[in-house]
Coordinates of C-alpha atoms and ligand atoms in Angstrom, one line a residue:
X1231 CA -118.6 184.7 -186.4
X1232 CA -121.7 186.8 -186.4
X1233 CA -122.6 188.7 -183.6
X1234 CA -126.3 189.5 -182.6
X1235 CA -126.6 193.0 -181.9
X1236 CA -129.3 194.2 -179.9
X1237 CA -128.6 197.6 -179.1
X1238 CA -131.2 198.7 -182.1
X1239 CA -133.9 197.1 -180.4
X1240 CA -133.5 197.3 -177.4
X1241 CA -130.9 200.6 -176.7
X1242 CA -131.7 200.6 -173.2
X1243 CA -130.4 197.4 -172.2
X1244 CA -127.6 197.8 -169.7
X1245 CA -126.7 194.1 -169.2
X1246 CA -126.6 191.2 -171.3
X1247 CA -125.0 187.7 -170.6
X1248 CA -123.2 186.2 -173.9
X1249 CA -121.2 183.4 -174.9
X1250 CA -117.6 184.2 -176.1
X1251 CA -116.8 183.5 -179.7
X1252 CA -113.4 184.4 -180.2
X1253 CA -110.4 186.3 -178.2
X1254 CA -108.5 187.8 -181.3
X1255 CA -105.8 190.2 -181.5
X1256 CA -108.6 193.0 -182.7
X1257 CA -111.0 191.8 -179.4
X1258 CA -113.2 189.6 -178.0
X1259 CA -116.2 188.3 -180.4
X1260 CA -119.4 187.5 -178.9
X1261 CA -122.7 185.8 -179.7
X1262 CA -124.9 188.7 -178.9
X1263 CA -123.9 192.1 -177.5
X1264 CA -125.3 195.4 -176.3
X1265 CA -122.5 197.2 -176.9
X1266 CA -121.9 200.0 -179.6
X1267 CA -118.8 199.9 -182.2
X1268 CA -117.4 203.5 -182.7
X1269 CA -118.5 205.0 -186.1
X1270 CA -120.7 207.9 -187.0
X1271 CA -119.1 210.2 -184.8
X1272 CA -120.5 207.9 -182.0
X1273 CA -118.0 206.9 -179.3
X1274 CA -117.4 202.8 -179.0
X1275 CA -119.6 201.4 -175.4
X1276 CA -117.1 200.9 -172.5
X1277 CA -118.0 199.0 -169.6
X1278 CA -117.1 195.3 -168.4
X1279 CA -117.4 191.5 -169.7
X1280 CA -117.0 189.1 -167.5
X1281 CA -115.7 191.0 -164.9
X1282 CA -113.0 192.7 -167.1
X1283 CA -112.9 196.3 -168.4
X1284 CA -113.9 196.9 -171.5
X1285 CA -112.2 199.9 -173.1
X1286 CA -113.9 200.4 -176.3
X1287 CA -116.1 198.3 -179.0
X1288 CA -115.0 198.4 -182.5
X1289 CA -116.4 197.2 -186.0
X1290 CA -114.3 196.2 -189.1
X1291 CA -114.6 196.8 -192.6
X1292 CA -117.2 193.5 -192.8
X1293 CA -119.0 195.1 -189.3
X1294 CA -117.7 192.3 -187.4
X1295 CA -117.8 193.5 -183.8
X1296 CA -114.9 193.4 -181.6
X1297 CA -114.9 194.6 -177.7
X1298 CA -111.2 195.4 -176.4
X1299 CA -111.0 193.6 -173.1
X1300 CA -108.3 194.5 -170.9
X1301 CA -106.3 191.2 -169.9
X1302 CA -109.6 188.6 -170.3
X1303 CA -109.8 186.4 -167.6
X1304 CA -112.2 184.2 -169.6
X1305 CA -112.0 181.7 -172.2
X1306 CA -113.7 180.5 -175.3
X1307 CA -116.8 178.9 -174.7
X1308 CA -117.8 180.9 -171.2
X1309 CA -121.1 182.8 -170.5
X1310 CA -119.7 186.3 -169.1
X1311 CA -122.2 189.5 -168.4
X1312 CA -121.9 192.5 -170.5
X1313 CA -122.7 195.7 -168.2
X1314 CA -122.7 199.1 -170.2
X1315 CA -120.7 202.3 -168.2
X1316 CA -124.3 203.4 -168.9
X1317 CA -123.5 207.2 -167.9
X1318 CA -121.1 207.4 -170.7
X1319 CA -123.7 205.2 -173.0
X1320 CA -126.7 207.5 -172.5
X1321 CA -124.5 210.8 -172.9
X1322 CA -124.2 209.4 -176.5
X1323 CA -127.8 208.7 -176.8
X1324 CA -128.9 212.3 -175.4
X1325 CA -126.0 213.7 -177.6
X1326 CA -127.0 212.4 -180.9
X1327 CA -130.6 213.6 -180.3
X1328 CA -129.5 216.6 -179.2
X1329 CA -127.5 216.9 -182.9
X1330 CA -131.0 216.1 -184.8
X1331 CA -132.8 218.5 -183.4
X1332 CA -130.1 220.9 -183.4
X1333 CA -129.6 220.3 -187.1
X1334 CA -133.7 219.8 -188.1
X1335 CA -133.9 223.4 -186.0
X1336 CA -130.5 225.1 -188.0
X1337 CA -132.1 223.8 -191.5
X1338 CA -135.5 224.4 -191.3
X1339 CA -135.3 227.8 -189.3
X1340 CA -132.2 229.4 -190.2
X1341 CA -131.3 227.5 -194.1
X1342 CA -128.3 226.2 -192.1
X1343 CA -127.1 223.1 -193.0
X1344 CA -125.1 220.8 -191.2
X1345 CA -121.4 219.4 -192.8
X1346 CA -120.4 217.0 -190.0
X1347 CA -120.6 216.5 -186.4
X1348 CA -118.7 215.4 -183.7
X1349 CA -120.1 213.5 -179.9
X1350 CA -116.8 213.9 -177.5
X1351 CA -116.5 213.2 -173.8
X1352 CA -118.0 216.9 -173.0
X1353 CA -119.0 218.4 -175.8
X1354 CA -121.1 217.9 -179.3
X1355 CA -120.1 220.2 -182.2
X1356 CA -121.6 220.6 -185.2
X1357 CA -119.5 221.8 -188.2
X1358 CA -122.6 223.7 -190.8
X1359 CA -121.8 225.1 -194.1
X1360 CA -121.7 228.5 -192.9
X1361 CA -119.2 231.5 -192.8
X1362 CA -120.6 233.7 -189.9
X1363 CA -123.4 233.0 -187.5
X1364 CA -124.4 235.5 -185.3
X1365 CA -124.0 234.7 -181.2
X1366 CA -127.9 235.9 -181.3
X1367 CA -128.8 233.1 -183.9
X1368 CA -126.7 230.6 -181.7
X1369 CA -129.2 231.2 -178.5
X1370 CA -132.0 231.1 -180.7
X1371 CA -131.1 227.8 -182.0
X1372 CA -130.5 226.6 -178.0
X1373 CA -134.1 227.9 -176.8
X1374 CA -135.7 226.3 -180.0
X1375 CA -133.6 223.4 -179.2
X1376 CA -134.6 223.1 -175.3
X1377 CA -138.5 224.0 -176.4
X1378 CA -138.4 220.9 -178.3
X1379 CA -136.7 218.8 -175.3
X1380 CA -139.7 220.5 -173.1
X1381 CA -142.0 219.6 -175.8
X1382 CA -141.3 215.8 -175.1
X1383 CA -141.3 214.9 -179.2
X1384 CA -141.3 210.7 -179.9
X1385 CA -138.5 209.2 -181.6
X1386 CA -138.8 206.2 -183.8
X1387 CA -137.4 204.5 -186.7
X1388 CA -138.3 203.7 -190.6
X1389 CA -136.5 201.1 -192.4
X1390 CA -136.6 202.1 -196.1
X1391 CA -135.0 200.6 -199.1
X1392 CA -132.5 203.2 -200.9
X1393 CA -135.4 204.0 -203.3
X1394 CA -137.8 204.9 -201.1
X1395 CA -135.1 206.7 -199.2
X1396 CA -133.5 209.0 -201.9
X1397 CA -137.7 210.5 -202.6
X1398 CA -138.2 211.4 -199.0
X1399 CA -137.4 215.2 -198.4
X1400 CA -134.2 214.9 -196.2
X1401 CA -132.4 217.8 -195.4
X1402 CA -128.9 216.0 -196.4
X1403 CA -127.8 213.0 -198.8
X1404 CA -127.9 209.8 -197.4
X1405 CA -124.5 208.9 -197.3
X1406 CA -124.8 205.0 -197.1
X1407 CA -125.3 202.7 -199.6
X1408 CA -127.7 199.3 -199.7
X1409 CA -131.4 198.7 -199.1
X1410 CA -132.1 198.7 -195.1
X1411 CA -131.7 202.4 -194.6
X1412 CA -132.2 203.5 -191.2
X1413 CA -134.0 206.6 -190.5
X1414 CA -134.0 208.5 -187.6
X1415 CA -137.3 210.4 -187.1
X1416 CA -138.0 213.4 -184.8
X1417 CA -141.8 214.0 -184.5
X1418 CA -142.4 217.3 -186.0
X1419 CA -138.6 218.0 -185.7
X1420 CA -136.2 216.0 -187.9
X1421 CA -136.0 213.1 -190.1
X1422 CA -132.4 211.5 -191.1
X1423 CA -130.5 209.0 -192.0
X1424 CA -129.1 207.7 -189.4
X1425 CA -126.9 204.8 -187.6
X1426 CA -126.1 205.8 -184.0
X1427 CA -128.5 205.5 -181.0
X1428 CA -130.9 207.9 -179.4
X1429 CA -133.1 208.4 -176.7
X1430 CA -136.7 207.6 -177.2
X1431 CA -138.1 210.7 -176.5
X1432 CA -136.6 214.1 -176.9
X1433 CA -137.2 215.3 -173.0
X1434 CA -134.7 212.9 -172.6
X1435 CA -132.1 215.3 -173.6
X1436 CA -132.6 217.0 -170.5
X1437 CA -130.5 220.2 -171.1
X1438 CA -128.9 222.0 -174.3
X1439 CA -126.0 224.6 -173.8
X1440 CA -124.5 226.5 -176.7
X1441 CA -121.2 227.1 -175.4
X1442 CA -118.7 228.1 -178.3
X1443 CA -118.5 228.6 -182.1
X1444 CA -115.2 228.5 -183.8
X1445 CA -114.0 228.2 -187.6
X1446 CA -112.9 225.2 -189.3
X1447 CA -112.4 225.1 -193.5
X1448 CA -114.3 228.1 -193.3
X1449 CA -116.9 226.9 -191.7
X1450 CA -118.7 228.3 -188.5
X1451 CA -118.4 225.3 -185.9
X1452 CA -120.6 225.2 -183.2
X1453 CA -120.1 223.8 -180.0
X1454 CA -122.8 222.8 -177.4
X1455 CA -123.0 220.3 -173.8
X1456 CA -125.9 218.4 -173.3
X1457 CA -127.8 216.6 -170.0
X1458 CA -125.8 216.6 -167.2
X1459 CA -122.9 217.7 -168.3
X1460 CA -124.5 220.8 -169.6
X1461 CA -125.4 221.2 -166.1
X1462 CA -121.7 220.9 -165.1
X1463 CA -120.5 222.9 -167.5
X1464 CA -123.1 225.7 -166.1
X1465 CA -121.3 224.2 -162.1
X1466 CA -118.3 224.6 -163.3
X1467 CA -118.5 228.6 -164.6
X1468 CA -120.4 229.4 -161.8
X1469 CA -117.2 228.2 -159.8
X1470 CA -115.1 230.1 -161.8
X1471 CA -117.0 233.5 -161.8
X1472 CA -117.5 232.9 -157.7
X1473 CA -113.3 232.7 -157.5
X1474 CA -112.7 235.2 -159.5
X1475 CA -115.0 237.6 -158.0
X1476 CA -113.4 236.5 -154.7
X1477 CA -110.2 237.2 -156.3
X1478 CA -111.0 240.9 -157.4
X1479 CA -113.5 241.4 -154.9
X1480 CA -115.6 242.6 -157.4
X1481 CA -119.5 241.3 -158.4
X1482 CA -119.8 239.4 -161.4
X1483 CA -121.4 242.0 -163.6
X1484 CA -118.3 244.5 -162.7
X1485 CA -115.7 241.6 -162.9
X1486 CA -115.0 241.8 -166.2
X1487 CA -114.0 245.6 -166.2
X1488 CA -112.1 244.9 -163.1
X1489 CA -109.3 242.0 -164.5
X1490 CA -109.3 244.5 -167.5
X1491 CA -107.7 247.3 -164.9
X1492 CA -105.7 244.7 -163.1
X1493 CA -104.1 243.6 -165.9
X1494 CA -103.2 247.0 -167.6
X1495 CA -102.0 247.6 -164.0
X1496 CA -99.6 244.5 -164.2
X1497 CA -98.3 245.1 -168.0
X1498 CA -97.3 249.1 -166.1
X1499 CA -96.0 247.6 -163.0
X1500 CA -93.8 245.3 -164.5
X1501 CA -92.3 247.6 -166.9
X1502 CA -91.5 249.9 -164.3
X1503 CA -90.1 246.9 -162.5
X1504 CA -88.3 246.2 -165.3
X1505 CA -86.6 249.6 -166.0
X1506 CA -85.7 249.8 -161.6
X1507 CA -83.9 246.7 -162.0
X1508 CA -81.9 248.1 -165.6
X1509 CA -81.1 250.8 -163.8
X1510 CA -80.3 248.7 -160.8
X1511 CA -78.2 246.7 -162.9
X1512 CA -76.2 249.9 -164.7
X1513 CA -75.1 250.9 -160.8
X1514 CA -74.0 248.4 -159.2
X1515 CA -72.0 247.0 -162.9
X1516 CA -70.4 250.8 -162.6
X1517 CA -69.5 250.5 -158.8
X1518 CA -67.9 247.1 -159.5
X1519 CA -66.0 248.4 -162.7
X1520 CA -64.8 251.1 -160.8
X1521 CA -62.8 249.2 -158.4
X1522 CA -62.0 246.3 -160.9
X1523 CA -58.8 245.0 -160.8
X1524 CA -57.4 245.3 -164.5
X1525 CA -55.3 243.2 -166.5
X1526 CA -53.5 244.7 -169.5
X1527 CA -55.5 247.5 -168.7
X1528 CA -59.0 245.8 -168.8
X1529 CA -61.4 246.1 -166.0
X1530 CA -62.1 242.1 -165.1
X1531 CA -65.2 242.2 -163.0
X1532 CA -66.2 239.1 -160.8
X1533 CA -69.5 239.9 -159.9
X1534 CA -71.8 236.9 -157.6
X1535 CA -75.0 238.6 -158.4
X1536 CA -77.6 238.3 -154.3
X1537 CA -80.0 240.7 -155.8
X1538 CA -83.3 240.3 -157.8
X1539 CA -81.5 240.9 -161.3
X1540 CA -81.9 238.6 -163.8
X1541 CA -79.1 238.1 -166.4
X1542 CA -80.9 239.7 -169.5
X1543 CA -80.4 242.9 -167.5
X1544 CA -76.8 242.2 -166.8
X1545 CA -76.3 241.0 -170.5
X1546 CA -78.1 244.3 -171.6
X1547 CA -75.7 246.9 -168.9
X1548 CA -72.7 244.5 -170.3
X1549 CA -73.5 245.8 -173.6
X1550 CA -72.9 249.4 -172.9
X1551 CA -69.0 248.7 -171.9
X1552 CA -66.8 248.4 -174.8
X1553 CA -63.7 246.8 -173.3
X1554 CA -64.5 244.8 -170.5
X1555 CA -64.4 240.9 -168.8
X1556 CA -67.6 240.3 -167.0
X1557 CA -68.0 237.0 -165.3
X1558 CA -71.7 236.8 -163.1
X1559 CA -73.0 234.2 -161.4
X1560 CA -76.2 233.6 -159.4
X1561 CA -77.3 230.7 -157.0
X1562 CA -81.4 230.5 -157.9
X1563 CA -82.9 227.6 -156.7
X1564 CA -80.5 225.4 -156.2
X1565 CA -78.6 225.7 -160.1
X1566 CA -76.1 227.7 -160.7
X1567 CA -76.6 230.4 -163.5
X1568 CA -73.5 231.4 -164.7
X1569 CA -72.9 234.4 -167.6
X1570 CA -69.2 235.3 -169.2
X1571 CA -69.1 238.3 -171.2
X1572 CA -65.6 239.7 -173.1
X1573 CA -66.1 242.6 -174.9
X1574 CA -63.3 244.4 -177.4
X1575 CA -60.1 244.0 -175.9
X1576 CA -60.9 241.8 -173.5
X1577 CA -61.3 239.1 -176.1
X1578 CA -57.8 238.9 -176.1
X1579 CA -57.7 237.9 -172.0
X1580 CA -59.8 234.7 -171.9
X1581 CA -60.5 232.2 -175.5
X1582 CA -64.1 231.0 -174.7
X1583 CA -64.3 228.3 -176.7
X1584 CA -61.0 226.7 -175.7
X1585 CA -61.2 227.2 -171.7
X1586 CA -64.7 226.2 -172.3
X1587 CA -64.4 222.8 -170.6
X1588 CA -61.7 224.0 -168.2
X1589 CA -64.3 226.4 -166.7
X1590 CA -67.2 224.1 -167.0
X1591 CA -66.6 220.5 -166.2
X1592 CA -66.3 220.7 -162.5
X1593 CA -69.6 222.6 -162.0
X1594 CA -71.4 220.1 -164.3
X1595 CA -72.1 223.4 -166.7
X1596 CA -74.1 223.6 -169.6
X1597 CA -74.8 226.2 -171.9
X1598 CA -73.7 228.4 -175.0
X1599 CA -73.8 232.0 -176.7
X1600 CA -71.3 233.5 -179.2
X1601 CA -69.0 236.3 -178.5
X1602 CA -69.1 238.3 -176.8
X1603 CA -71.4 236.6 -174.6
X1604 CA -72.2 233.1 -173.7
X1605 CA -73.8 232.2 -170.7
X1606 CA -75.9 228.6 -169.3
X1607 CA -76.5 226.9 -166.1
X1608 CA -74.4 224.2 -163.9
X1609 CA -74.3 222.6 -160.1
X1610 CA -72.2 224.7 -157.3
X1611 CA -71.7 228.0 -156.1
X1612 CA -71.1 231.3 -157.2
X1613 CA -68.0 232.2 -155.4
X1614 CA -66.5 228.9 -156.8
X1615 CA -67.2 229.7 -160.8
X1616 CA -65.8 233.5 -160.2
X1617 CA -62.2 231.6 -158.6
X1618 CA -62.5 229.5 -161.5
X1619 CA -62.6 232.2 -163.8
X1620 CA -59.7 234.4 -162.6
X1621 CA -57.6 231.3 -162.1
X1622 CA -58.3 230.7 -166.1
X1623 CA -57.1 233.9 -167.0
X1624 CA -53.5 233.9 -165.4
Ligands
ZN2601 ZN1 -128.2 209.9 -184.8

């Protein structure tokens, strides 16, 4: 079941019609096909056969070609059309030119090499064999890259046997084995071995963007958008910078210097907010154990907390009481947030783990802590829990 594959020959074909083969579990099989398998770092061709989407194409260990059909409609034995999602093809194409000239530029210019690359959905990276690269070397390598796209530079093919192959100058091993080899060249620029599919001239590329570098194994990575969605990416910043700058009400060259105030701003503001609503919490937790009714002589506040405190400030003002029963809880968004706290002597009024369910079950509660403190979440109100929780300890 041998497949014809034109996309060497002719990598700009967009539709094709074909006889189905086969409809396996690993894909539909075909007679001839335009359509890319995944490999190389190349991204399977997507599109539609017959009608029907096709998610990906995929090769097997014996490079049988296999394109993942959703539900086929057809049968063995039809003629269907294969059309390419050619904006996603031709991405790839402008992608893995991009990478050639970007690694002919990096070796030849710089004594970078490259270890392995990657074509995604937005972005091409290439991993090199180096520690630290300067951000002035990575714009370098983008204008040389984009003077080469300018400088419209032919790209063909040479079929060489491995021989023939292994005495040419090439800037890395070839990696595959066989007679057949298929080299990429890059008038002027780069020559490599080569399996995936480019476009025919280097202008194609259209635009090159170093966006990023990051490490991997030690390695710098490099990260760049190509073609239109280099341009995008460029759309897509601009937006960014035009909100923000909205936001701050600030230009874009001061923006930067701006958020950097804001935000030490915040950090100060919300400490200060923070240490209100402590000492928020220590008052109103004093008023209330002031006028606490006791039990064996132990304060036993009830306390349905309206205000804006949240209950690692009551835990924290809990703390500072040695002998005292605290039950808080809070109605916030609909839950109930509920907090029991027996501190000292107070252990002795109320055995948390035992009235546990007694207290919990009819507000659907959930939650946990160990003494003195436990504290969760449940359906119902406040004033409810509190009745529940004096009733528990008589
Ligand atoms: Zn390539």
């Amino acid at each position: 079941m041998n497949t014809i594959a034109t996309y060497y020959a002719q990598p700009y074909l967009k539709s094709l019609e074909a006889k189905v083969l086969a409809i396996t579990e690993e894909g539909v099989v075909l007679d001839r096909t335009i359509c890319y398998p995944e490999g190389g770092g190349q991204s399977g061709d997507r599109g539609s056969i017959g009608g029907c989407p096709l998610l990906d194409t995929i090769k097997d260990e014996q490079k049988h070609i296999f394109h993942k059909v959703q539900e086929p409609t057809f049968s063995v034995g039809d003629t269907v059309s294969i059309d390419l999602d050619w904006e996603h093809r031709y991405h790839y194409m402008q992608m893995h030119t991009a990478q050639h000239i970007a690694s002919g530029i990096l070796f030849s210019r710089f004594g970078i090499g490259t270890v392995s690359v990657h074509q995604g959905e937005k972005a091409l990276t290439i991993e090199t064999d180096t520690a630290n690269i300067d951000e002035t070397l990575c714009y370098q390598l983008e204008d040389a890259v984009n003077k080469a796209v300018v400088e419209a530079h032919p790209v063909s093919y040479e079929v060489h046997t491995q021989k023939e192959a292994e005495a040419l100058p090439l800037r890395r091993t070839i990696k595959v084995k066989g007679d057949g080899i298929r080299l990429v060249v890059i008038e002027g620029i780069d020559t490599i071995a080569c399996g995936g599919l480019h476009t025919e001239n280097t202008r194609e590329v259209g635009l090159f963007q170093y966006t990023a570098q990051e490490k991997i194994r030690g390695h710098v990575r490099l990260v760049f958008s190509v073609g239109q969605k280099a341009l995008e990416d460029i759309r897509e910043n601009r937006s960014v910078v035009m909100k923000l700058s909205a936001l701050f009400s600030a230009p874009k060259e001061n923006l930067a210097a701006v958020a950097e105030v804001a935000l030490r701003q915040a950090v100060l503001d919300k400490s200060l907010l923070q240490r209100k609503g402590q000492r928020l919490a220590e008052v109103m937790l004093e008023a209330l154990v002031t006028k606490a009714e006791k039990i064996e002589g132990i304060p036993v506040v009830l306390w349905k907390v309206i205000d804006d405190l949240d209950f690692k400030q009551i835990a924290q003002v809990f703390a500072l009481y040695p002998d005292l029963a605290l039950c808080a809880a809070k109605e916030e968004e609909g839950r109930l947030l509920w907090l029991v706290g027996l501190s000292g002597k107070a252990s002795s009024l109320f055995d948390f783990p035992k009235e546990r369910a007694a207290l919990l079950t009819s507000f659907q509660g959930k939650g946990g802590g160990r003494p003195p403190l436990w504290q969760g979440m449940g359906m119902g109100e406040a004033a409810d829990f509190l009745d529940s929780f004096r009733r528990l300890l008589e």
